[in-house]
PDB file of C-alpha atoms and ligand atoms in Angstrom:
ATOM      1  CA  MET U  80      12.047 -14.669 -29.729  1.00  0.00           C
ATOM      2  CA  LYS U  81      13.071 -14.780 -33.308  1.00  0.00           C
ATOM      3  CA  THR U  82      11.680 -13.300 -36.447  1.00  0.00           C
ATOM      4  CA  LEU U  83      10.231 -16.011 -38.619  1.00  0.00           C
ATOM      5  CA  MET U  84       9.380 -14.574 -41.965  1.00  0.00           C
ATOM      6  CA  VAL U  85       8.089 -11.582 -43.776  1.00  0.00           C
ATOM      7  CA  LYS U  86       4.476 -12.554 -44.309  1.00  0.00           C
ATOM      8  CA  GLY U  87       3.380 -10.032 -46.797  1.00  0.00           C
ATOM      9  CA  LEU U  88       3.768  -6.587 -48.107  1.00  0.00           C
ATOM     10  CA  LEU U  89       0.621  -4.605 -48.277  1.00  0.00           C
ATOM     11  CA  LEU U  90       0.550  -1.235 -49.851  1.00  0.00           C
ATOM     12  CA  LEU U  91      -1.837   1.041 -48.141  1.00  0.00           C
ATOM     13  CA  ALA U  92      -2.433   4.647 -47.546  1.00  0.00           C
ATOM     14  CA  ILE U  93      -3.571   4.979 -43.978  1.00  0.00           C
ATOM     15  CA  VAL U  94      -6.122   7.674 -44.481  1.00  0.00           C
ATOM     16  CA  CYS U  95      -7.742   7.133 -41.155  1.00  0.00           C
ATOM     17  CA  SER U  96      -7.302   4.566 -38.482  1.00  0.00           C
ATOM     18  CA  CYS U  97     -10.775   5.283 -37.171  1.00  0.00           C
ATOM     19  CA  ARG U  98     -12.297   2.232 -38.788  1.00  0.00           C
ATOM     20  CA  ALA U  99     -12.199  -1.143 -37.111  1.00  0.00           C
ATOM     21  CA  ALA U 100     -12.826  -2.664 -40.533  1.00  0.00           C
ATOM     22  CA  ASP U 101     -10.641  -5.711 -40.939  1.00  0.00           C
ATOM     23  CA  SER U 102      -9.024  -8.112 -38.582  1.00  0.00           C
ATOM     24  CA  ILE U 103      -5.269  -7.669 -38.320  1.00  0.00           C
ATOM     25  CA  TRP U 104      -4.411 -11.064 -36.867  1.00  0.00           C
ATOM     26  CA  GLU U 105      -6.131 -14.459 -36.979  1.00  0.00           C
ATOM     27  CA  VAL U 106      -4.830 -17.628 -35.370  1.00  0.00           C
ATOM     28  CA  CYS U 107      -6.465 -21.058 -35.755  1.00  0.00           C
ATOM     29  CA  ASN U 108      -4.640 -23.720 -33.796  1.00  0.00           C
ATOM     30  CA  LYS U 109      -4.449 -26.665 -36.200  1.00  0.00           C
ATOM     31  CA  ASP U 110      -3.954 -29.022 -33.256  1.00  0.00           C
ATOM     32  CA  SER U 111      -7.412 -28.171 -31.980  1.00  0.00           C
ATOM     33  CA  ASN U 112      -9.453 -29.689 -34.828  1.00  0.00           C
ATOM     34  CA  ILE U 113     -13.026 -30.155 -33.712  1.00  0.00           C
ATOM     35  CA  SER U 114     -13.077 -33.563 -35.483  1.00  0.00           C
ATOM     36  CA  GLY U 115     -16.718 -34.483 -35.342  1.00  0.00           C
ATOM     37  CA  SER U 116     -17.680 -33.009 -31.966  1.00  0.00           C
ATOM     38  CA  SER U 117     -20.798 -31.041 -32.700  1.00  0.00           C
ATOM     39  CA  GLN U 118     -21.199 -30.413 -28.964  1.00  0.00           C
ATOM     40  CA  ILE U 119     -18.061 -28.293 -28.719  1.00  0.00           C
ATOM     41  CA  SER U 120     -19.227 -26.376 -31.768  1.00  0.00           C
ATOM     42  CA  THR U 121     -22.560 -25.688 -30.061  1.00  0.00           C
ATOM     43  CA  ASN U 122     -20.688 -24.554 -26.958  1.00  0.00           C
ATOM     44  CA  ILE U 123     -18.539 -22.178 -29.034  1.00  0.00           C
ATOM     45  CA  ASP U 124     -21.695 -20.649 -30.534  1.00  0.00           C
ATOM     46  CA  SER U 125     -23.210 -20.144 -27.128  1.00  0.00           C
ATOM     47  CA  LEU U 126     -19.950 -18.691 -25.795  1.00  0.00           C
ATOM     48  CA  LEU U 127     -19.785 -16.228 -28.698  1.00  0.00           C
ATOM     49  CA  ALA U 128     -23.383 -15.134 -28.110  1.00  0.00           C
ATOM     50  CA  THR U 129     -22.511 -14.310 -24.496  1.00  0.00           C
ATOM     51  CA  LEU U 130     -19.339 -12.449 -25.490  1.00  0.00           C
ATOM     52  CA  VAL U 131     -21.216 -10.403 -28.086  1.00  0.00           C
ATOM     53  CA  SER U 132     -24.023  -9.412 -25.735  1.00  0.00           C
ATOM     54  CA  LYS U 133     -22.085  -8.843 -22.516  1.00  0.00           C
ATOM     55  CA  THR U 134     -18.641  -7.523 -23.463  1.00  0.00           C
ATOM     56  CA  PRO U 135     -19.534  -3.968 -24.584  1.00  0.00           C
ATOM     57  CA  SER U 136     -20.912  -2.769 -21.234  1.00  0.00           C
ATOM     58  CA  ARG U 137     -17.592  -3.285 -19.424  1.00  0.00           C
ATOM     59  CA  GLY U 138     -15.276  -3.586 -22.419  1.00  0.00           C
ATOM     60  CA  PHE U 139     -14.027  -6.928 -21.138  1.00  0.00           C
ATOM     61  CA  LEU U 140     -15.415 -10.371 -20.380  1.00  0.00           C
ATOM     62  CA  THR U 141     -14.237 -13.870 -19.649  1.00  0.00           C
ATOM     63  CA  THR U 142     -16.801 -16.639 -19.765  1.00  0.00           C
ATOM     64  CA  THR U 143     -17.033 -20.415 -19.996  1.00  0.00           C
ATOM     65  CA  SER U 144     -19.436 -22.620 -21.854  1.00  0.00           C
ATOM     66  CA  SER U 145     -19.850 -26.319 -21.122  1.00  0.00           C
ATOM     67  CA  SER U 146     -22.232 -29.186 -21.586  1.00  0.00           C
ATOM     68  CA  TYR U 147     -24.480 -30.527 -18.813  1.00  0.00           C
ATOM     69  CA  ASN U 148     -21.915 -33.205 -17.947  1.00  0.00           C
ATOM     70  CA  ASN U 149     -19.204 -30.570 -17.691  1.00  0.00           C
ATOM     71  CA  LYS U 150     -17.550 -31.789 -20.866  1.00  0.00           C
ATOM     72  CA  ASP U 151     -16.498 -29.967 -23.989  1.00  0.00           C
ATOM     73  CA  ASN U 152     -15.637 -26.846 -21.997  1.00  0.00           C
ATOM     74  CA  VAL U 153     -14.740 -23.749 -23.922  1.00  0.00           C
ATOM     75  CA  TYR U 154     -13.124 -20.728 -22.278  1.00  0.00           C
ATOM     76  CA  GLY U 155     -13.633 -17.380 -23.950  1.00  0.00           C
ATOM     77  CA  LEU U 156     -12.309 -13.864 -23.568  1.00  0.00           C
ATOM     78  CA  ALA U 157     -13.239 -10.683 -25.367  1.00  0.00           C
ATOM     79  CA  GLN U 158     -11.874  -7.210 -24.808  1.00  0.00           C
ATOM     80  CA  CYS U 159     -12.120  -3.848 -26.505  1.00  0.00           C
ATOM     81  CA  ARG U 160      -9.299  -1.336 -26.503  1.00  0.00           C
ATOM     82  CA  GLY U 161      -9.925   0.913 -23.529  1.00  0.00           C
ATOM     83  CA  ASP U 162     -10.160   4.162 -25.515  1.00  0.00           C
ATOM     84  CA  ILE U 163     -12.962   3.205 -27.890  1.00  0.00           C
ATOM     85  CA  SER U 164     -16.685   3.889 -27.514  1.00  0.00           C
ATOM     86  CA  LYS U 165     -19.225   1.315 -26.400  1.00  0.00           C
ATOM     87  CA  SER U 166     -20.842   1.288 -29.836  1.00  0.00           C
ATOM     88  CA  ASP U 167     -17.523   0.762 -31.658  1.00  0.00           C
ATOM     89  CA  CYS U 168     -16.776  -1.954 -29.111  1.00  0.00           C
ATOM     90  CA  SER U 169     -20.073  -3.622 -29.810  1.00  0.00           C
ATOM     91  CA  SER U 170     -19.608  -3.648 -33.599  1.00  0.00           C
ATOM     92  CA  CYS U 171     -16.048  -4.852 -33.278  1.00  0.00           C
ATOM     93  CA  ILE U 172     -16.989  -7.814 -31.064  1.00  0.00           C
ATOM     94  CA  GLN U 173     -19.865  -8.694 -33.402  1.00  0.00           C
ATOM     95  CA  ASP U 174     -17.535  -8.683 -36.410  1.00  0.00           C
ATOM     96  CA  ALA U 175     -14.962 -10.704 -34.486  1.00  0.00           C
ATOM     97  CA  ALA U 176     -17.464 -13.366 -33.422  1.00  0.00           C
ATOM     98  CA  LYS U 177     -18.710 -13.780 -36.981  1.00  0.00           C
ATOM     99  CA  ARG U 178     -15.316 -13.690 -38.641  1.00  0.00           C
ATOM    100  CA  ILE U 179     -13.558 -16.081 -36.257  1.00  0.00           C
ATOM    101  CA  ARG U 180     -16.018 -18.879 -37.111  1.00  0.00           C
ATOM    102  CA  GLU U 181     -15.413 -18.284 -40.827  1.00  0.00           C
ATOM    103  CA  ALA U 182     -11.642 -18.164 -40.365  1.00  0.00           C
ATOM    104  CA  CYS U 183     -11.403 -21.175 -38.039  1.00  0.00           C
ATOM    105  CA  PRO U 184     -14.533 -23.284 -38.732  1.00  0.00           C
ATOM    106  CA  ASN U 185     -12.982 -26.528 -37.488  1.00  0.00           C
ATOM    107  CA  GLN U 186     -10.861 -25.358 -34.572  1.00  0.00           C
ATOM    108  CA  SER U 187     -11.710 -24.971 -30.913  1.00  0.00           C
ATOM    109  CA  ASP U 188      -8.632 -22.852 -30.115  1.00  0.00           C
ATOM    110  CA  SER U 189      -8.809 -19.611 -32.040  1.00  0.00           C
ATOM    111  CA  ARG U 190      -7.935 -15.940 -31.713  1.00  0.00           C
ATOM    112  CA  ILE U 191      -8.765 -12.836 -33.653  1.00  0.00           C
ATOM    113  CA  LEU U 192      -7.503  -9.319 -33.231  1.00  0.00           C
ATOM    114  CA  TYR U 193      -8.750  -6.044 -34.653  1.00  0.00           C
ATOM    115  CA  ASP U 194      -7.320  -2.635 -33.863  1.00  0.00           C
ATOM    116  CA  PHE U 195     -10.368  -2.079 -31.654  1.00  0.00           C
ATOM    117  CA  CYS U 196     -10.890  -5.473 -30.042  1.00  0.00           C
ATOM    118  CA  PHE U 197      -9.622  -8.967 -29.321  1.00  0.00           C
ATOM    119  CA  LEU U 198     -11.524 -12.245 -29.058  1.00  0.00           C
ATOM    120  CA  ARG U 199     -10.199 -15.644 -28.116  1.00  0.00           C
ATOM    121  CA  TYR U 200     -11.505 -19.058 -27.093  1.00  0.00           C
ATOM    122  CA  SER U 201      -9.946 -22.369 -26.226  1.00  0.00           C
ATOM    123  CA  PRO U 202     -10.734 -25.725 -24.598  1.00  0.00           C
ATOM    124  CA  GLU U 203      -7.881 -24.934 -22.167  1.00  0.00           C
ATOM    125  CA  ASN U 204      -8.347 -22.393 -19.402  1.00  0.00           C
ATOM    126  CA  PHE U 205      -5.999 -19.587 -20.433  1.00  0.00           C
ATOM    127  CA  PHE U 206      -7.417 -16.867 -18.150  1.00  0.00           C
ATOM    128  CA  GLY U 207      -4.701 -14.958 -16.354  1.00  0.00           C
ATOM    129  CA  LYS U 208      -1.898 -16.642 -18.268  1.00  0.00           C
ATOM    130  CA  LEU U 209       0.668 -14.435 -19.934  1.00  0.00           C
ATOM    131  CA  ASP U 210       0.936 -15.391 -23.594  1.00  0.00           C
ATOM    132  CA  THR U 211       3.712 -14.028 -25.767  1.00  0.00           C
ATOM    133  CA  GLY U 212       4.101 -17.348 -27.532  1.00  0.00           C
ATOM    134  CA  SER U 213       3.384 -16.085 -30.990  1.00  0.00           C
ATOM    135  CA  GLY U 214       2.812 -12.646 -32.323  1.00  0.00           C
ATOM    136  CA  LEU U 215       2.731 -10.379 -35.308  1.00  0.00           C
ATOM    137  CA  ILE U 216       4.377  -7.056 -36.087  1.00  0.00           C
ATOM    138  CA  TYR U 217       3.194  -4.431 -38.547  1.00  0.00           C
ATOM    139  CA  PHE U 218       5.563  -1.616 -39.350  1.00  0.00           C
ATOM    140  CA  ASN U 219       5.770   1.327 -41.668  1.00  0.00           C
ATOM    141  CA  THR U 220       8.816   0.704 -43.863  1.00  0.00           C
ATOM    142  CA  ALA U 221       9.620   4.435 -43.988  1.00  0.00           C
ATOM    143  CA  ASN U 222      12.587   5.437 -41.849  1.00  0.00           C
ATOM    144  CA  VAL U 223      12.451   8.292 -39.371  1.00  0.00           C
ATOM    145  CA  THR U 224      14.282  11.222 -40.932  1.00  0.00           C
ATOM    146  CA  GLU U 225      12.936  14.028 -38.733  1.00  0.00           C
ATOM    147  CA  THR U 226      15.530  13.341 -36.049  1.00  0.00           C
ATOM    148  CA  ASP U 227      18.620  11.203 -35.780  1.00  0.00           C
ATOM    149  CA  PRO U 228      18.004   7.581 -34.677  1.00  0.00           C
ATOM    150  CA  LYS U 229      19.443   8.148 -31.181  1.00  0.00           C
ATOM    151  CA  THR U 230      17.117  11.039 -30.439  1.00  0.00           C
ATOM    152  CA  PHE U 231      14.186   9.051 -31.779  1.00  0.00           C
ATOM    153  CA  ASP U 232      15.050   6.028 -29.597  1.00  0.00           C
ATOM    154  CA  ASN U 233      15.248   8.265 -26.541  1.00  0.00           C
ATOM    155  CA  GLU U 234      11.939  10.018 -27.183  1.00  0.00           C
ATOM    156  CA  LEU U 235      10.167   6.770 -28.004  1.00  0.00           C
ATOM    157  CA  GLY U 236      11.638   5.074 -24.944  1.00  0.00           C
ATOM    158  CA  ALA U 237      10.600   7.930 -22.648  1.00  0.00           C
ATOM    159  CA  LEU U 238       7.048   7.990 -24.038  1.00  0.00           C
ATOM    160  CA  PHE U 239       6.611   4.240 -23.641  1.00  0.00           C
ATOM    161  CA  ASP U 240       8.112   4.209 -20.133  1.00  0.00           C
ATOM    162  CA  ARG U 241       5.483   6.760 -19.186  1.00  0.00           C
ATOM    163  CA  ILE U 242       2.465   5.048 -20.790  1.00  0.00           C
ATOM    164  CA  ARG U 243       3.521   1.578 -19.621  1.00  0.00           C
ATOM    165  CA  SER U 244       3.664   2.695 -16.013  1.00  0.00           C
ATOM    166  CA  GLU U 245       0.246   4.312 -16.398  1.00  0.00           C
ATOM    167  CA  ALA U 246      -1.225   1.137 -17.963  1.00  0.00           C
ATOM    168  CA  VAL U 247      -0.263  -1.199 -15.119  1.00  0.00           C
ATOM    169  CA  LEU U 248      -2.084   0.880 -12.488  1.00  0.00           C
ATOM    170  CA  PRO U 249      -5.303  -0.962 -11.536  1.00  0.00           C
ATOM    171  CA  LYS U 250      -7.509   1.996 -12.445  1.00  0.00           C
ATOM    172  CA  SER U 251      -6.129   2.041 -16.014  1.00  0.00           C
ATOM    173  CA  GLN U 252      -7.477  -1.441 -16.852  1.00  0.00           C
ATOM    174  CA  GLY U 253      -4.386  -2.239 -18.872  1.00  0.00           C
ATOM    175  CA  LEU U 254      -4.540   0.865 -21.072  1.00  0.00           C
ATOM    176  CA  GLY U 255      -1.849   3.519 -21.453  1.00  0.00           C
ATOM    177  CA  LYS U 256      -1.717   6.214 -24.116  1.00  0.00           C
ATOM    178  CA  GLY U 257       0.072   9.464 -24.712  1.00  0.00           C
ATOM    179  CA  LYS U 258       2.014  11.632 -27.078  1.00  0.00           C
ATOM    180  CA  ALA U 259       5.338  13.426 -27.260  1.00  0.00           C
ATOM    181  CA  LYS U 260       6.608  16.128 -29.569  1.00  0.00           C
ATOM    182  CA  LEU U 261       9.466  14.828 -31.652  1.00  0.00           C
ATOM    183  CA  THR U 262      10.008  18.145 -33.426  1.00  0.00           C
ATOM    184  CA  PRO U 263       7.812  21.271 -33.452  1.00  0.00           C
ATOM    185  CA  PHE U 264       5.997  19.688 -36.414  1.00  0.00           C
ATOM    186  CA  VAL U 265       5.956  15.982 -35.633  1.00  0.00           C
ATOM    187  CA  THR U 266       4.145  14.299 -32.763  1.00  0.00           C
ATOM    188  CA  LEU U 267       4.691  10.739 -31.698  1.00  0.00           C
ATOM    189  CA  ASN U 268       1.492   8.957 -30.567  1.00  0.00           C
ATOM    190  CA  GLY U 269       1.709   5.811 -28.454  1.00  0.00           C
ATOM    191  CA  LEU U 270      -0.671   3.277 -26.964  1.00  0.00           C
ATOM    192  CA  VAL U 271      -0.280   0.115 -24.912  1.00  0.00           C
ATOM    193  CA  GLN U 272      -3.027  -2.311 -23.871  1.00  0.00           C
ATOM    194  CA  CYS U 273      -2.925  -5.542 -21.863  1.00  0.00           C
ATOM    195  CA  THR U 274      -5.777  -8.001 -21.556  1.00  0.00           C
ATOM    196  CA  ARG U 275      -7.499  -7.282 -18.269  1.00  0.00           C
ATOM    197  CA  ASP U 276      -7.153 -10.810 -16.868  1.00  0.00           C
ATOM    198  CA  LEU U 277      -3.420 -10.288 -16.294  1.00  0.00           C
ATOM    199  CA  THR U 278      -1.705  -9.173 -13.103  1.00  0.00           C
ATOM    200  CA  GLU U 279       0.292  -5.956 -13.038  1.00  0.00           C
ATOM    201  CA  LEU U 280       3.519  -7.947 -13.277  1.00  0.00           C
ATOM    202  CA  GLU U 281       2.400 -10.098 -16.212  1.00  0.00           C
ATOM    203  CA  CYS U 282       1.149  -7.025 -18.021  1.00  0.00           C
ATOM    204  CA  ALA U 283       4.508  -5.309 -17.499  1.00  0.00           C
ATOM    205  CA  GLN U 284       6.280  -8.433 -18.803  1.00  0.00           C
ATOM    206  CA  CYS U 285       4.140  -8.492 -21.922  1.00  0.00           C
ATOM    207  CA  PHE U 286       4.865  -4.822 -22.624  1.00  0.00           C
ATOM    208  CA  ALA U 287       8.595  -5.349 -22.104  1.00  0.00           C
ATOM    209  CA  THR U 288       8.619  -8.179 -24.657  1.00  0.00           C
ATOM    210  CA  ALA U 289       6.505  -6.243 -27.156  1.00  0.00           C
ATOM    211  CA  VAL U 290       8.381  -2.954 -26.846  1.00  0.00           C
ATOM    212  CA  GLY U 291      11.618  -4.891 -27.394  1.00  0.00           C
ATOM    213  CA  SER U 292      10.661  -5.098 -31.072  1.00  0.00           C
ATOM    214  CA  PHE U 293      10.878  -1.313 -31.319  1.00  0.00           C
ATOM    215  CA  MET U 294      14.649  -1.741 -31.219  1.00  0.00           C
ATOM    216  CA  THR U 295      14.768  -4.648 -33.666  1.00  0.00           C
ATOM    217  CA  THR U 296      12.161  -5.136 -36.411  1.00  0.00           C
ATOM    218  CA  CYS U 297      10.756  -1.637 -35.999  1.00  0.00           C
ATOM    219  CA  HIS U 298      13.969   0.193 -35.340  1.00  0.00           C
ATOM    220  CA  ASN U 299      13.783   3.779 -36.575  1.00  0.00           C
ATOM    221  CA  LYS U 300      10.500   3.132 -38.398  1.00  0.00           C
ATOM    222  CA  LYS U 301       7.707   5.689 -38.705  1.00  0.00           C
ATOM    223  CA  GLY U 302       5.123   3.411 -37.160  1.00  0.00           C
ATOM    224  CA  CYS U 303       4.889   0.036 -35.481  1.00  0.00           C
ATOM    225  CA  ARG U 304       2.290  -2.307 -33.977  1.00  0.00           C
ATOM    226  CA  VAL U 305       3.366  -5.354 -32.006  1.00  0.00           C
ATOM    227  CA  LEU U 306       0.578  -7.859 -31.387  1.00  0.00           C
ATOM    228  CA  TYR U 307       0.477 -10.669 -28.843  1.00  0.00           C
ATOM    229  CA  SER U 308      -2.492 -12.486 -27.333  1.00  0.00           C
ATOM    230  CA  SER U 309      -1.802 -10.749 -24.021  1.00  0.00           C
ATOM    231  CA  CYS U 310      -0.940  -7.240 -25.184  1.00  0.00           C
ATOM    232  CA  TYR U 311      -0.914  -4.709 -28.013  1.00  0.00           C
ATOM    233  CA  VAL U 312       1.589  -1.852 -28.345  1.00  0.00           C
ATOM    234  CA  ARG U 313       1.655   0.771 -31.058  1.00  0.00           C
ATOM    235  CA  TYR U 314       3.165   4.074 -32.091  1.00  0.00           C
ATOM    236  CA  GLU U 315       2.477   6.267 -35.088  1.00  0.00           C
ATOM    237  CA  PHE U 316       3.359   9.723 -36.388  1.00  0.00           C
ATOM    238  CA  TYR U 317      -0.348  10.468 -36.690  1.00  0.00           C
ATOM    239  CA  PRO U 318      -3.170  10.403 -34.139  1.00  0.00           C
ATOM    240  CA  PHE U 319      -4.906   7.021 -33.898  1.00  0.00           C
ATOM    241  CA  TYR U 320      -6.255   6.692 -30.375  1.00  0.00           C
ATOM    242  CA  PHE U 321      -9.376   8.293 -28.996  1.00  0.00           C
ATOM    243  CA  PRO U 322     -10.125  11.061 -28.452  1.00  0.00           C
ATOM    244  CA  LEU U 323      -8.345  11.942 -31.705  1.00  0.00           C
ATOM    245  CA  ASP U 324      -6.039  14.925 -31.233  1.00  0.00           C
ATOM    246  CA  PRO U 325      -7.480  17.859 -33.238  1.00  0.00           C
ATOM    247  CA  ALA U 326      -4.138  19.675 -33.051  1.00  0.00           C
ATOM    248  CA  GLN U 327      -2.503  17.071 -35.260  1.00  0.00           C
ATOM    249  CA  THR U 328      -3.286  17.176 -38.928  1.00  0.00           C
ATOM    250  CA  GLY U 329      -0.733  14.580 -39.953  1.00  0.00           C
ATOM    251  CA  ARG U 330      -1.853  11.430 -41.647  1.00  0.00           C
ATOM    252  CA  GLY U 331       0.083   8.259 -42.030  1.00  0.00           C
ATOM    253  CA  VAL U 332       1.022   7.279 -45.532  1.00  0.00           C
ATOM    254  CA  GLY U 333       3.394   4.536 -46.392  1.00  0.00           C
ATOM    255  CA  THR U 334       4.035   0.930 -47.037  1.00  0.00           C
ATOM    256  CA  ILE U 335       3.107  -1.387 -44.201  1.00  0.00           C
ATOM    257  CA  SER U 336       4.970  -4.637 -43.873  1.00  0.00           C
ATOM    258  CA  SER U 337       4.419  -7.494 -41.435  1.00  0.00           C
ATOM    259  CA  VAL U 338       6.584 -10.048 -39.702  1.00  0.00           C
ATOM    260  CA  SER U 339       5.486 -13.086 -37.652  1.00  0.00           C
ATOM    261  CA  LEU U 340       7.042 -13.744 -34.257  1.00  0.00           C
ATOM    262  CA  SER U 341       7.423 -17.189 -32.781  1.00  0.00           C
ATOM    263  CA  PRO U 342       8.672 -18.153 -29.328  1.00  0.00           C
TER     264      PRO U 342
HETATM  265  C1  NAG B 239      -6.407 -30.473 -38.624  1.00  0.00           C
HETATM  266  O1  NAG B 239      -6.974 -30.229 -39.894  1.00  0.00           O
HETATM  267  C2  NAG B 239      -6.088 -29.667 -40.841  1.00  0.00           C
HETATM  268  C3  NAG B 239      -6.868 -29.303 -42.095  1.00  0.00           C
HETATM  269  O2  NAG B 239      -7.782 -30.330 -42.438  1.00  0.00           O
HETATM  270  C4  NAG B 239      -4.940 -30.640 -41.089  1.00  0.00           C
HETATM  271  O3  NAG B 239      -4.013 -30.073 -42.000  1.00  0.00           O
HETATM  272  C5  NAG B 239      -4.235 -30.921 -39.772  1.00  0.00           C
HETATM  273  O4  NAG B 239      -3.237 -31.895 -39.961  1.00  0.00           O
HETATM  274  C6  NAG B 239      -5.223 -31.417 -38.715  1.00  0.00           C
HETATM  275  N1  NAG B 239      -4.544 -31.517 -37.430  1.00  0.00           N
HETATM  276  C7  NAG B 239      -4.716 -32.543 -36.591  1.00  0.00           C
HETATM  277  C8  NAG B 239      -3.926 -32.489 -35.325  1.00  0.00           C
HETATM  278  O5  NAG B 239      -5.474 -33.460 -36.841  1.00  0.00           O
HETATM  279  C1  NAG B 240     -14.128 -28.262 -41.854  1.00  0.00           C
HETATM  280  O1  NAG B 240     -14.713 -29.526 -41.683  1.00  0.00           O
HETATM  281  C2  NAG B 240     -15.720 -29.813 -42.639  1.00  0.00           C
HETATM  282  C3  NAG B 240     -16.385 -31.109 -42.232  1.00  0.00           C
HETATM  283  O2  NAG B 240     -15.448 -32.063 -41.825  1.00  0.00           O
HETATM  284  C4  NAG B 240     -15.074 -29.870 -44.027  1.00  0.00           C
HETATM  285  O3  NAG B 240     -16.040 -30.150 -45.003  1.00  0.00           O
HETATM  286  C5  NAG B 240     -14.408 -28.542 -44.330  1.00  0.00           C
HETATM  287  O4  NAG B 240     -13.706 -28.601 -45.551  1.00  0.00           O
HETATM  288  C6  NAG B 240     -13.457 -28.153 -43.226  1.00  0.00           C
HETATM  289  N1  NAG B 240     -13.023 -26.777 -43.440  1.00  0.00           N
HETATM  290  C7  NAG B 240     -11.731 -26.413 -43.417  1.00  0.00           C
HETATM  291  C8  NAG B 240     -11.462 -24.963 -43.678  1.00  0.00           C
HETATM  292  O5  NAG B 240     -10.829 -27.197 -43.167  1.00  0.00           O
HETATM  293  C1  NAG B 241      15.712   2.532 -44.042  1.00  0.00           C
HETATM  294  O1  NAG B 241      17.027   2.460 -43.539  1.00  0.00           O
HETATM  295  C2  NAG B 241      17.644   1.197 -43.719  1.00  0.00           C
HETATM  296  C3  NAG B 241      18.969   1.203 -42.968  1.00  0.00           C
HETATM  297  O2  NAG B 241      19.680   2.361 -43.217  1.00  0.00           O
HETATM  298  C4  NAG B 241      17.796   0.937 -45.224  1.00  0.00           C
HETATM  299  O3  NAG B 241      18.398  -0.312 -45.431  1.00  0.00           O
HETATM  300  C5  NAG B 241      16.397   0.961 -45.849  1.00  0.00           C
HETATM  301  O4  NAG B 241      16.505   0.806 -47.258  1.00  0.00           O
HETATM  302  C6  NAG B 241      15.668   2.253 -45.534  1.00  0.00           C
HETATM  303  N1  NAG B 241      14.295   2.120 -45.969  1.00  0.00           N
HETATM  304  C7  NAG B 241      13.690   3.038 -46.730  1.00  0.00           C
HETATM  305  C8  NAG B 241      12.265   2.747 -47.094  1.00  0.00           C
HETATM  306  O5  NAG B 241      14.239   4.079 -47.102  1.00  0.00           O
END
């Protein structure tokens, strides 16, 4: 895995991460141009309708849409982060289904990720296949100054070892979250989430790849999100997962930068 390029520098004050507002990653595979097939487009619409209506009740769905002659198949997956409410899940999937068609109007292989949910479809059956082929990292450019880098690495490593082993248990449905006190005044909040079509082993592999960026691109940074199609890992110095921790008053402020990852 190598870092491709710094995609952009967005200045933002993270007042609250409680909004699912905007997508954080959109991928339209340019090799999947729909080129005149209105049937596949119809199948994508029907697939999206199913994902929107049926995902929120379980927080996860895979479904297929095809024509009567079994052609123009489209495979779709939608998943909400395991800690969010059914109503937030529902609005996130609705936004995703609408936005992905605007972002990728002429592609049949597309993905969109929000902090609260993920939606993907493709003419290829990708269910159960680990995908760390391309990814995106967001990190807070501020360095950790509350502890020395070694102490920070150790605390971060211990927290993520703990939440990763929790996430791969079948009952966790790919979600792990937890916190650790870095100093009496600073709490580290972490979350990991795999797509629920993966096996325990594939999920663990995805986390290992993603968490690897904590020691490279994100090393000693005050916050980091590593995004792949198969998993999402994140830590922050402020609470961002639900239920929000009332004991922490800290808010994240800083400059967020992003870097694309390619295989
Ligand atoms: C798909 O369409 C885009 C935009 O029109 C174009 O740049 C790209 O070359 C096309 N790809 C293929 C494989 O036809
Ligand atoms: C998608 O295809 C339509 C019809 O071929 C074309 O008019 C439009 O410009 C294309 N959109 C993009 C974003 O490539
Ligand atoms: C963070 O630390 C690195 C390495 O010491 C340094 O190059 C960089 O300028 C620092 N960034 C900020 C925002 O202070």
